[in-house]
Amino acid sequence: DGGITQSPKYLFRKEGQNVTLSCEQNLNHDAMYWYRQDPGQGLRLIYYSQIVNDFQKGDIAEGYSVSREKKESFPLTVTSAQKNPTAFYLCASSKRVGGFSEQYFGPGTRLTVT
Amino acid sequence: AQSVSQHNHHVILSEAASLELGCNYSYGGTVNLFWYVQYPGQHLQLLLKYFSGDPLVKGIKGFEAEFIKSKFSFNLRKPSVQWSDTAEYFCAVNLNTGTASKLTFGTGTRLQVTL
């Protein structure tokens, strides 16, 4: 089955700790994305990557970091610098970055920081 | 910067009622438009999309949307909703520049269909 997997589904961390969220896709897509979803705010783009070893900041990149060492993988690290890390995080991929390419989403990771 | 507005935050309908969810965007150039749906406990999935051509777009599960360029709108419609349509619906816009670009999402509309 082709698709996007995110793990874990639920994640709990103490304030001050960095945490890494996993995202893997087997769709052979070039582009990958990380979004944050908060109630009443829709989805906001954190980072995106067009190809391996390249990524760009989205609208709310502060306090987050990413890497793209393999085409299939795009992990997101929520650092202790992120002021409001508790949220639902969604990973997506598309054949390429651009208007003609729809995005496919993973199931999401719900992060709770206390 | 482009933005997307969904004015209906929470809509409650009885089964068999007709549905129209509003979506307006702010950008004067060429755009690609999408509606995504998030059923309870499920992945966000594509409902329908508009790239060019016929402004009336048909999607899955009987949904359709009409692109009205003069009104910067892409409203979602369904003639008769079912209980299983209970979900959150997101409108999204992508600038058609042919280069690196990204989706901008609206804040979502939560649809609750009652029996």
PDB file of C-alpha atoms in Angstrom:
ATOM      1  CA  ASP A   1       0.000   0.000   0.000  1.00  0.00           C
ATOM      2  CA  GLY A   2       1.388   3.367  -1.000  1.00  0.00           C
ATOM      3  CA  GLY A   3       1.079   6.168   1.446  1.00  0.00           C
ATOM      4  CA  ILE A   4       2.478   8.355   4.181  1.00  0.00           C
ATOM      5  CA  THR A   5       3.162   7.102   7.658  1.00  0.00           C
ATOM      6  CA  GLN A   6       3.692   9.231  10.715  1.00  0.00           C
ATOM      7  CA  SER A   7       4.755   7.945  14.063  1.00  0.00           C
ATOM      8  CA  PRO A   8       3.877   7.954  16.804  1.00  0.00           C
ATOM      9  CA  LYS A   9       0.173   8.828  16.757  1.00  0.00           C
ATOM     10  CA  TYR A  10       0.379  10.434  20.211  1.00  0.00           C
ATOM     11  CA  LEU A  11       3.471  11.926  21.798  1.00  0.00           C
ATOM     12  CA  PHE A  12       3.937  13.406  25.231  1.00  0.00           C
ATOM     13  CA  ARG A  13       6.935  15.462  26.300  1.00  0.00           C
ATOM     14  CA  LYS A  14       8.019  17.667  29.122  1.00  0.00           C
ATOM     15  CA  GLU A  15       8.686  21.330  28.499  1.00  0.00           C
ATOM     16  CA  GLY A  16      12.299  22.032  27.553  1.00  0.00           C
ATOM     17  CA  GLN A  17      12.838  18.778  25.687  1.00  0.00           C
ATOM     18  CA  ASN A  18      13.362  18.510  21.956  1.00  0.00           C
ATOM     19  CA  VAL A  19      11.207  15.941  20.200  1.00  0.00           C
ATOM     20  CA  THR A  20      11.391  14.488  16.688  1.00  0.00           C
ATOM     21  CA  LEU A  21       8.332  13.479  14.682  1.00  0.00           C
ATOM     22  CA  SER A  22       8.735  10.887  11.976  1.00  0.00           C
ATOM     23  CA  CYS A  23       7.320  11.066   8.454  1.00  0.00           C
ATOM     24  CA  GLU A  24       7.919   8.440   5.750  1.00  0.00           C
ATOM     25  CA  GLN A  25       6.398   8.147   2.282  1.00  0.00           C
ATOM     26  CA  ASN A  26       6.600   5.386  -0.312  1.00  0.00           C
ATOM     27  CA  LEU A  27       4.852   7.312  -3.084  1.00  0.00           C
ATOM     28  CA  ASN A  28       8.149   8.303  -4.746  1.00  0.00           C
ATOM     29  CA  HIS A  29       7.166  11.944  -4.327  1.00  0.00           C
ATOM     30  CA  ASP A  30       9.810  14.631  -4.593  1.00  0.00           C
ATOM     31  CA  ALA A  31       8.202  17.192  -2.319  1.00  0.00           C
ATOM     32  CA  MET A  32       7.342  16.854   1.344  1.00  0.00           C
ATOM     33  CA  TYR A  33       5.714  19.229   3.816  1.00  0.00           C
ATOM     34  CA  TRP A  34       5.052  19.719   7.503  1.00  0.00           C
ATOM     35  CA  TYR A  35       1.936  21.485   8.751  1.00  0.00           C
ATOM     36  CA  ARG A  36       0.640  22.334  12.148  1.00  0.00           C
ATOM     37  CA  GLN A  37      -3.112  22.177  12.797  1.00  0.00           C
ATOM     38  CA  ASP A  38      -4.666  24.091  15.678  1.00  0.00           C
ATOM     39  CA  PRO A  39      -8.400  24.381  16.390  1.00  0.00           C
ATOM     40  CA  GLY A  40      -9.940  27.265  14.458  1.00  0.00           C
ATOM     41  CA  GLN A  41      -6.695  28.061  12.618  1.00  0.00           C
ATOM     42  CA  GLY A  42      -6.614  25.548   9.814  1.00  0.00           C
ATOM     43  CA  LEU A  43      -3.292  24.188   8.616  1.00  0.00           C
ATOM     44  CA  ARG A  44      -0.164  26.324   8.728  1.00  0.00           C
ATOM     45  CA  LEU A  45       2.985  25.406   6.839  1.00  0.00           C
ATOM     46  CA  ILE A  46       6.106  24.864   8.953  1.00  0.00           C
ATOM     47  CA  TYR A  47       8.708  23.621   6.439  1.00  0.00           C
ATOM     48  CA  TYR A  48       8.762  22.080   3.007  1.00  0.00           C
ATOM     49  CA  SER A  49      11.307  20.286   0.869  1.00  0.00           C
ATOM     50  CA  GLN A  50      11.464  19.986  -2.907  1.00  0.00           C
ATOM     51  CA  ILE A  51      14.341  17.537  -3.158  1.00  0.00           C
ATOM     52  CA  VAL A  52      16.788  15.648  -0.988  1.00  0.00           C
ATOM     53  CA  ASN A  53      19.148  17.837   1.051  1.00  0.00           C
ATOM     54  CA  ASP A  54      17.052  20.936   0.412  1.00  0.00           C
ATOM     55  CA  PHE A  55      14.267  22.526   2.428  1.00  0.00           C
ATOM     56  CA  GLN A  56      12.635  25.921   2.889  1.00  0.00           C
ATOM     57  CA  LYS A  57      10.921  27.646   5.782  1.00  0.00           C
ATOM     58  CA  GLY A  58       7.182  27.932   5.685  1.00  0.00           C
ATOM     59  CA  ASP A  59       5.028  30.470   7.470  1.00  0.00           C
ATOM     60  CA  ILE A  60       5.758  29.383  11.045  1.00  0.00           C
ATOM     61  CA  ALA A  61       9.254  27.839  11.043  1.00  0.00           C
ATOM     62  CA  GLU A  62      10.511  29.373  14.283  1.00  0.00           C
ATOM     63  CA  GLY A  63      11.263  26.745  16.905  1.00  0.00           C
ATOM     64  CA  TYR A  64      11.302  23.880  14.402  1.00  0.00           C
ATOM     65  CA  SER A  65      13.980  22.147  12.361  1.00  0.00           C
ATOM     66  CA  VAL A  66      13.914  19.526   9.602  1.00  0.00           C
ATOM     67  CA  SER A  67      16.224  17.366   7.549  1.00  0.00           C
ATOM     68  CA  ARG A  68      15.833  15.623   4.205  1.00  0.00           C
ATOM     69  CA  GLU A  69      18.624  13.081   3.887  1.00  0.00           C
ATOM     70  CA  LYS A  70      16.485  10.563   2.005  1.00  0.00           C
ATOM     71  CA  LYS A  71      13.703  11.048  -0.506  1.00  0.00           C
ATOM     72  CA  GLU A  72      11.330   8.948   1.597  1.00  0.00           C
ATOM     73  CA  SER A  73      11.884  10.646   4.931  1.00  0.00           C
ATOM     74  CA  PHE A  74      11.295  14.151   6.283  1.00  0.00           C
ATOM     75  CA  PRO A  75      11.564  14.225  10.088  1.00  0.00           C
ATOM     76  CA  LEU A  76      10.509  17.308  12.045  1.00  0.00           C
ATOM     77  CA  THR A  77      12.168  18.324  15.320  1.00  0.00           C
ATOM     78  CA  VAL A  78      10.170  20.481  17.683  1.00  0.00           C
ATOM     79  CA  THR A  79      12.770  22.289  19.745  1.00  0.00           C
ATOM     80  CA  SER A  80      12.501  23.774  23.201  1.00  0.00           C
ATOM     81  CA  ALA A  81      12.458  27.198  21.515  1.00  0.00           C
ATOM     82  CA  GLN A  82       8.957  26.584  20.144  1.00  0.00           C
ATOM     83  CA  LYS A  83       6.711  28.532  22.510  1.00  0.00           C
ATOM     84  CA  ASN A  84       3.451  26.643  21.914  1.00  0.00           C
ATOM     85  CA  PRO A  85       4.411  23.157  20.735  1.00  0.00           C
ATOM     86  CA  THR A  86       1.217  21.358  21.732  1.00  0.00           C
ATOM     87  CA  ALA A  87      -0.614  20.756  18.451  1.00  0.00           C
ATOM     88  CA  PHE A  88      -1.573  18.248  15.785  1.00  0.00           C
ATOM     89  CA  TYR A  89       1.229  17.854  13.223  1.00  0.00           C
ATOM     90  CA  LEU A  90       0.542  16.707   9.683  1.00  0.00           C
ATOM     91  CA  CYS A  91       3.056  15.567   7.113  1.00  0.00           C
ATOM     92  CA  ALA A  92       2.239  15.665   3.396  1.00  0.00           C
ATOM     93  CA  SER A  93       3.893  14.889   0.105  1.00  0.00           C
ATOM     94  CA  SER A  94       3.366  15.705  -3.565  1.00  0.00           C
ATOM     95  CA  LYS A  95       5.021  14.727  -6.818  1.00  0.00           C
ATOM     96  CA  ARG A  96       6.632  18.140  -6.831  1.00  0.00           C
ATOM     97  CA  VAL A  97       6.155  21.520  -5.287  1.00  0.00           C
ATOM     98  CA  GLY A  98       3.773  23.463  -7.450  1.00  0.00           C
ATOM     99  CA  GLY A  99       0.177  24.207  -8.248  1.00  0.00           C
ATOM    100  CA  PHE A 100      -0.467  21.218 -10.490  1.00  0.00           C
ATOM    101  CA  SER A 101       0.532  18.731  -7.869  1.00  0.00           C
ATOM    102  CA  GLU A 102      -1.939  17.800  -5.160  1.00  0.00           C
ATOM    103  CA  GLN A 103      -0.743  16.968  -1.687  1.00  0.00           C
ATOM    104  CA  TYR A 104      -1.340  13.685   0.101  1.00  0.00           C
ATOM    105  CA  PHE A 105      -1.484  13.691   3.881  1.00  0.00           C
ATOM    106  CA  GLY A 106      -0.402  11.339   6.614  1.00  0.00           C
ATOM    107  CA  PRO A 107      -2.521  10.461   9.661  1.00  0.00           C
ATOM    108  CA  GLY A 108      -0.840  13.030  11.885  1.00  0.00           C
ATOM    109  CA  THR A 109       0.916  13.086  15.263  1.00  0.00           C
ATOM    110  CA  ARG A 110      -0.707  14.737  18.239  1.00  0.00           C
ATOM    111  CA  LEU A 111       2.014  16.265  20.405  1.00  0.00           C
ATOM    112  CA  THR A 112       1.307  17.318  23.974  1.00  0.00           C
ATOM    113  CA  VAL A 113       3.946  19.226  25.911  1.00  0.00           C
ATOM    114  CA  THR A 114       3.439  19.809  29.624  1.00  0.00           C
TER     115      THR A 114
ATOM    116  CA  ALA B   1       0.346  37.504   0.566  1.00  0.00           C
ATOM    117  CA  GLN B   2      -2.485  35.263  -0.472  1.00  0.00           C
ATOM    118  CA  SER B   3      -5.124  34.357   2.078  1.00  0.00           C
ATOM    119  CA  VAL B   4      -8.134  32.072   2.186  1.00  0.00           C
ATOM    120  CA  SER B   5     -11.358  32.788   4.066  1.00  0.00           C
ATOM    121  CA  GLN B   6     -13.937  30.280   5.146  1.00  0.00           C
ATOM    122  CA  HIS B   7     -16.709  32.239   6.778  1.00  0.00           C
ATOM    123  CA  ASN B   8     -18.722  29.303   8.112  1.00  0.00           C
ATOM    124  CA  HIS B   9     -16.874  27.875  11.107  1.00  0.00           C
ATOM    125  CA  HIS B  10     -19.508  25.415  12.247  1.00  0.00           C
ATOM    126  CA  VAL B  11     -22.507  24.262  10.230  1.00  0.00           C
ATOM    127  CA  ILE B  12     -25.243  21.966  11.497  1.00  0.00           C
ATOM    128  CA  LEU B  13     -27.617  20.383   8.968  1.00  0.00           C
ATOM    129  CA  SER B  14     -30.221  17.668   8.999  1.00  0.00           C
ATOM    130  CA  GLU B  15     -29.797  14.716   6.664  1.00  0.00           C
ATOM    131  CA  ALA B  16     -31.023  15.433   3.126  1.00  0.00           C
ATOM    132  CA  ALA B  17     -30.514  19.179   3.505  1.00  0.00           C
ATOM    133  CA  SER B  18     -28.492  21.010   0.886  1.00  0.00           C
ATOM    134  CA  LEU B  19     -25.011  22.230   1.678  1.00  0.00           C
ATOM    135  CA  GLU B  20     -22.996  25.210   0.559  1.00  0.00           C
ATOM    136  CA  LEU B  21     -19.711  26.110   2.226  1.00  0.00           C
ATOM    137  CA  GLY B  22     -18.105  29.396   1.310  1.00  0.00           C
ATOM    138  CA  CYS B  23     -14.481  29.906   0.322  1.00  0.00           C
ATOM    139  CA  ASN B  24     -12.937  33.173  -0.811  1.00  0.00           C
ATOM    140  CA  TYR B  25      -9.319  33.880  -1.590  1.00  0.00           C
ATOM    141  CA  SER B  26      -7.290  36.998  -2.065  1.00  0.00           C
ATOM    142  CA  TYR B  27      -4.995  36.869  -5.064  1.00  0.00           C
ATOM    143  CA  GLY B  28      -5.458  38.407  -8.452  1.00  0.00           C
ATOM    144  CA  GLY B  29      -3.450  35.975 -10.511  1.00  0.00           C
ATOM    145  CA  THR B  30      -3.958  32.418 -11.662  1.00  0.00           C
ATOM    146  CA  VAL B  31      -4.696  29.970  -8.885  1.00  0.00           C
ATOM    147  CA  ASN B  32      -5.240  26.290  -8.305  1.00  0.00           C
ATOM    148  CA  LEU B  33      -8.030  25.532  -5.855  1.00  0.00           C
ATOM    149  CA  PHE B  34      -8.703  22.558  -3.629  1.00  0.00           C
ATOM    150  CA  TRP B  35     -11.193  21.287  -1.095  1.00  0.00           C
ATOM    151  CA  TYR B  36      -9.920  18.792   1.446  1.00  0.00           C
ATOM    152  CA  VAL B  37     -11.983  16.845   3.969  1.00  0.00           C
ATOM    153  CA  GLN B  38     -11.005  15.404   7.316  1.00  0.00           C
ATOM    154  CA  TYR B  39     -13.420  12.761   8.604  1.00  0.00           C
ATOM    155  CA  PRO B  40     -13.236  12.026  12.347  1.00  0.00           C
ATOM    156  CA  GLY B  41     -10.123   9.993  13.053  1.00  0.00           C
ATOM    157  CA  GLN B  42      -9.053   9.844   9.422  1.00  0.00           C
ATOM    158  CA  HIS B  43      -6.423  11.383   7.142  1.00  0.00           C
ATOM    159  CA  LEU B  44      -6.998  14.683   5.440  1.00  0.00           C
ATOM    160  CA  GLN B  45      -8.039  13.734   1.912  1.00  0.00           C
ATOM    161  CA  LEU B  46      -8.702  15.528  -1.336  1.00  0.00           C
ATOM    162  CA  LEU B  47     -12.372  16.103  -2.146  1.00  0.00           C
ATOM    163  CA  LEU B  48     -11.933  17.965  -5.427  1.00  0.00           C
ATOM    164  CA  LYS B  49      -9.633  20.332  -7.261  1.00  0.00           C
ATOM    165  CA  TYR B  50      -9.715  23.018  -9.919  1.00  0.00           C
ATOM    166  CA  PHE B  51      -6.764  23.713 -12.196  1.00  0.00           C
ATOM    167  CA  SER B  52      -8.348  25.089 -15.379  1.00  0.00           C
ATOM    168  CA  GLY B  53     -11.248  24.582 -17.763  1.00  0.00           C
ATOM    169  CA  ASP B  54     -14.849  24.049 -16.667  1.00  0.00           C
ATOM    170  CA  PRO B  55     -15.356  26.129 -13.523  1.00  0.00           C
ATOM    171  CA  LEU B  56     -17.839  23.598 -12.157  1.00  0.00           C
ATOM    172  CA  VAL B  57     -15.829  20.781 -10.677  1.00  0.00           C
ATOM    173  CA  LYS B  58     -17.184  17.418  -9.581  1.00  0.00           C
ATOM    174  CA  GLY B  59     -15.547  15.581  -6.699  1.00  0.00           C
ATOM    175  CA  ILE B  60     -16.000  12.426  -4.716  1.00  0.00           C
ATOM    176  CA  LYS B  61     -19.137  11.487  -2.773  1.00  0.00           C
ATOM    177  CA  GLY B  62     -21.433  13.815  -4.728  1.00  0.00           C
ATOM    178  CA  PHE B  63     -19.628  17.041  -3.873  1.00  0.00           C
ATOM    179  CA  GLU B  64     -19.061  19.801  -6.392  1.00  0.00           C
ATOM    180  CA  ALA B  65     -17.537  23.263  -6.345  1.00  0.00           C
ATOM    181  CA  GLU B  66     -17.828  26.268  -8.595  1.00  0.00           C
ATOM    182  CA  PHE B  67     -14.950  28.601  -9.343  1.00  0.00           C
ATOM    183  CA  ILE B  68     -16.187  32.159  -9.862  1.00  0.00           C
ATOM    184  CA  LYS B  69     -13.162  34.203 -10.802  1.00  0.00           C
ATOM    185  CA  SER B  70     -14.915  37.565 -10.563  1.00  0.00           C
ATOM    186  CA  LYS B  71     -15.882  36.831  -6.974  1.00  0.00           C
ATOM    187  CA  PHE B  72     -12.598  35.130  -5.988  1.00  0.00           C
ATOM    188  CA  SER B  73     -14.719  32.262  -4.721  1.00  0.00           C
ATOM    189  CA  PHE B  74     -14.689  28.477  -4.790  1.00  0.00           C
ATOM    190  CA  ASN B  75     -17.770  27.385  -2.849  1.00  0.00           C
ATOM    191  CA  LEU B  76     -18.408  23.739  -2.063  1.00  0.00           C
ATOM    192  CA  ARG B  77     -21.887  22.285  -2.598  1.00  0.00           C
ATOM    193  CA  LYS B  78     -23.802  19.076  -2.136  1.00  0.00           C
ATOM    194  CA  PRO B  79     -27.522  18.799  -2.913  1.00  0.00           C
ATOM    195  CA  SER B  80     -28.339  16.331  -0.139  1.00  0.00           C
ATOM    196  CA  VAL B  81     -25.999  15.647   2.776  1.00  0.00           C
ATOM    197  CA  GLN B  82     -25.713  12.364   4.625  1.00  0.00           C
ATOM    198  CA  TRP B  83     -24.794  11.674   8.223  1.00  0.00           C
ATOM    199  CA  SER B  84     -21.480  10.292   6.958  1.00  0.00           C
ATOM    200  CA  ASP B  85     -20.562  13.746   5.606  1.00  0.00           C
ATOM    201  CA  THR B  86     -19.921  14.895   9.163  1.00  0.00           C
ATOM    202  CA  ALA B  87     -16.334  16.133   8.959  1.00  0.00           C
ATOM    203  CA  GLU B  88     -14.136  19.196   8.791  1.00  0.00           C
ATOM    204  CA  TYR B  89     -13.747  20.790   5.369  1.00  0.00           C
ATOM    205  CA  PHE B  90     -10.777  22.888   4.295  1.00  0.00           C
ATOM    206  CA  CYS B  91     -10.438  25.105   1.269  1.00  0.00           C
ATOM    207  CA  ALA B  92      -6.886  25.616  -0.050  1.00  0.00           C
ATOM    208  CA  VAL B  93      -5.293  27.788  -2.710  1.00  0.00           C
ATOM    209  CA  ASN B  94      -2.035  27.450  -4.593  1.00  0.00           C
ATOM    210  CA  LEU B  95      -0.550  30.120  -6.802  1.00  0.00           C
ATOM    211  CA  ASN B  96      -0.077  28.852 -10.333  1.00  0.00           C
ATOM    212  CA  THR B  97       3.383  30.244 -10.936  1.00  0.00           C
ATOM    213  CA  GLY B  98       4.990  27.081 -12.263  1.00  0.00           C
ATOM    214  CA  THR B  99       7.737  27.431  -9.683  1.00  0.00           C
ATOM    215  CA  ALA B 100       8.072  26.501  -6.065  1.00  0.00           C
ATOM    216  CA  SER B 101       4.829  27.356  -4.321  1.00  0.00           C
ATOM    217  CA  LYS B 102       2.751  26.206  -1.428  1.00  0.00           C
ATOM    218  CA  LEU B 103      -0.818  25.649  -0.375  1.00  0.00           C
ATOM    219  CA  THR B 104      -2.538  28.203   1.792  1.00  0.00           C
ATOM    220  CA  PHE B 105      -5.416  26.732   3.792  1.00  0.00           C
ATOM    221  CA  GLY B 106      -8.542  28.307   5.168  1.00  0.00           C
ATOM    222  CA  THR B 107      -9.403  27.869   8.835  1.00  0.00           C
ATOM    223  CA  GLY B 108     -11.840  25.067   8.101  1.00  0.00           C
ATOM    224  CA  THR B 109     -15.569  24.485   8.469  1.00  0.00           C
ATOM    225  CA  ARG B 110     -16.868  21.853  10.811  1.00  0.00           C
ATOM    226  CA  LEU B 111     -19.974  20.212   9.354  1.00  0.00           C
ATOM    227  CA  GLN B 112     -22.265  18.271  11.643  1.00  0.00           C
ATOM    228  CA  VAL B 113     -25.082  16.314  10.001  1.00  0.00           C
ATOM    229  CA  THR B 114     -27.877  15.172  12.275  1.00  0.00           C
ATOM    230  CA  LEU B 115     -30.227  12.260  11.677  1.00  0.00           C
TER     231      LEU B 115
END
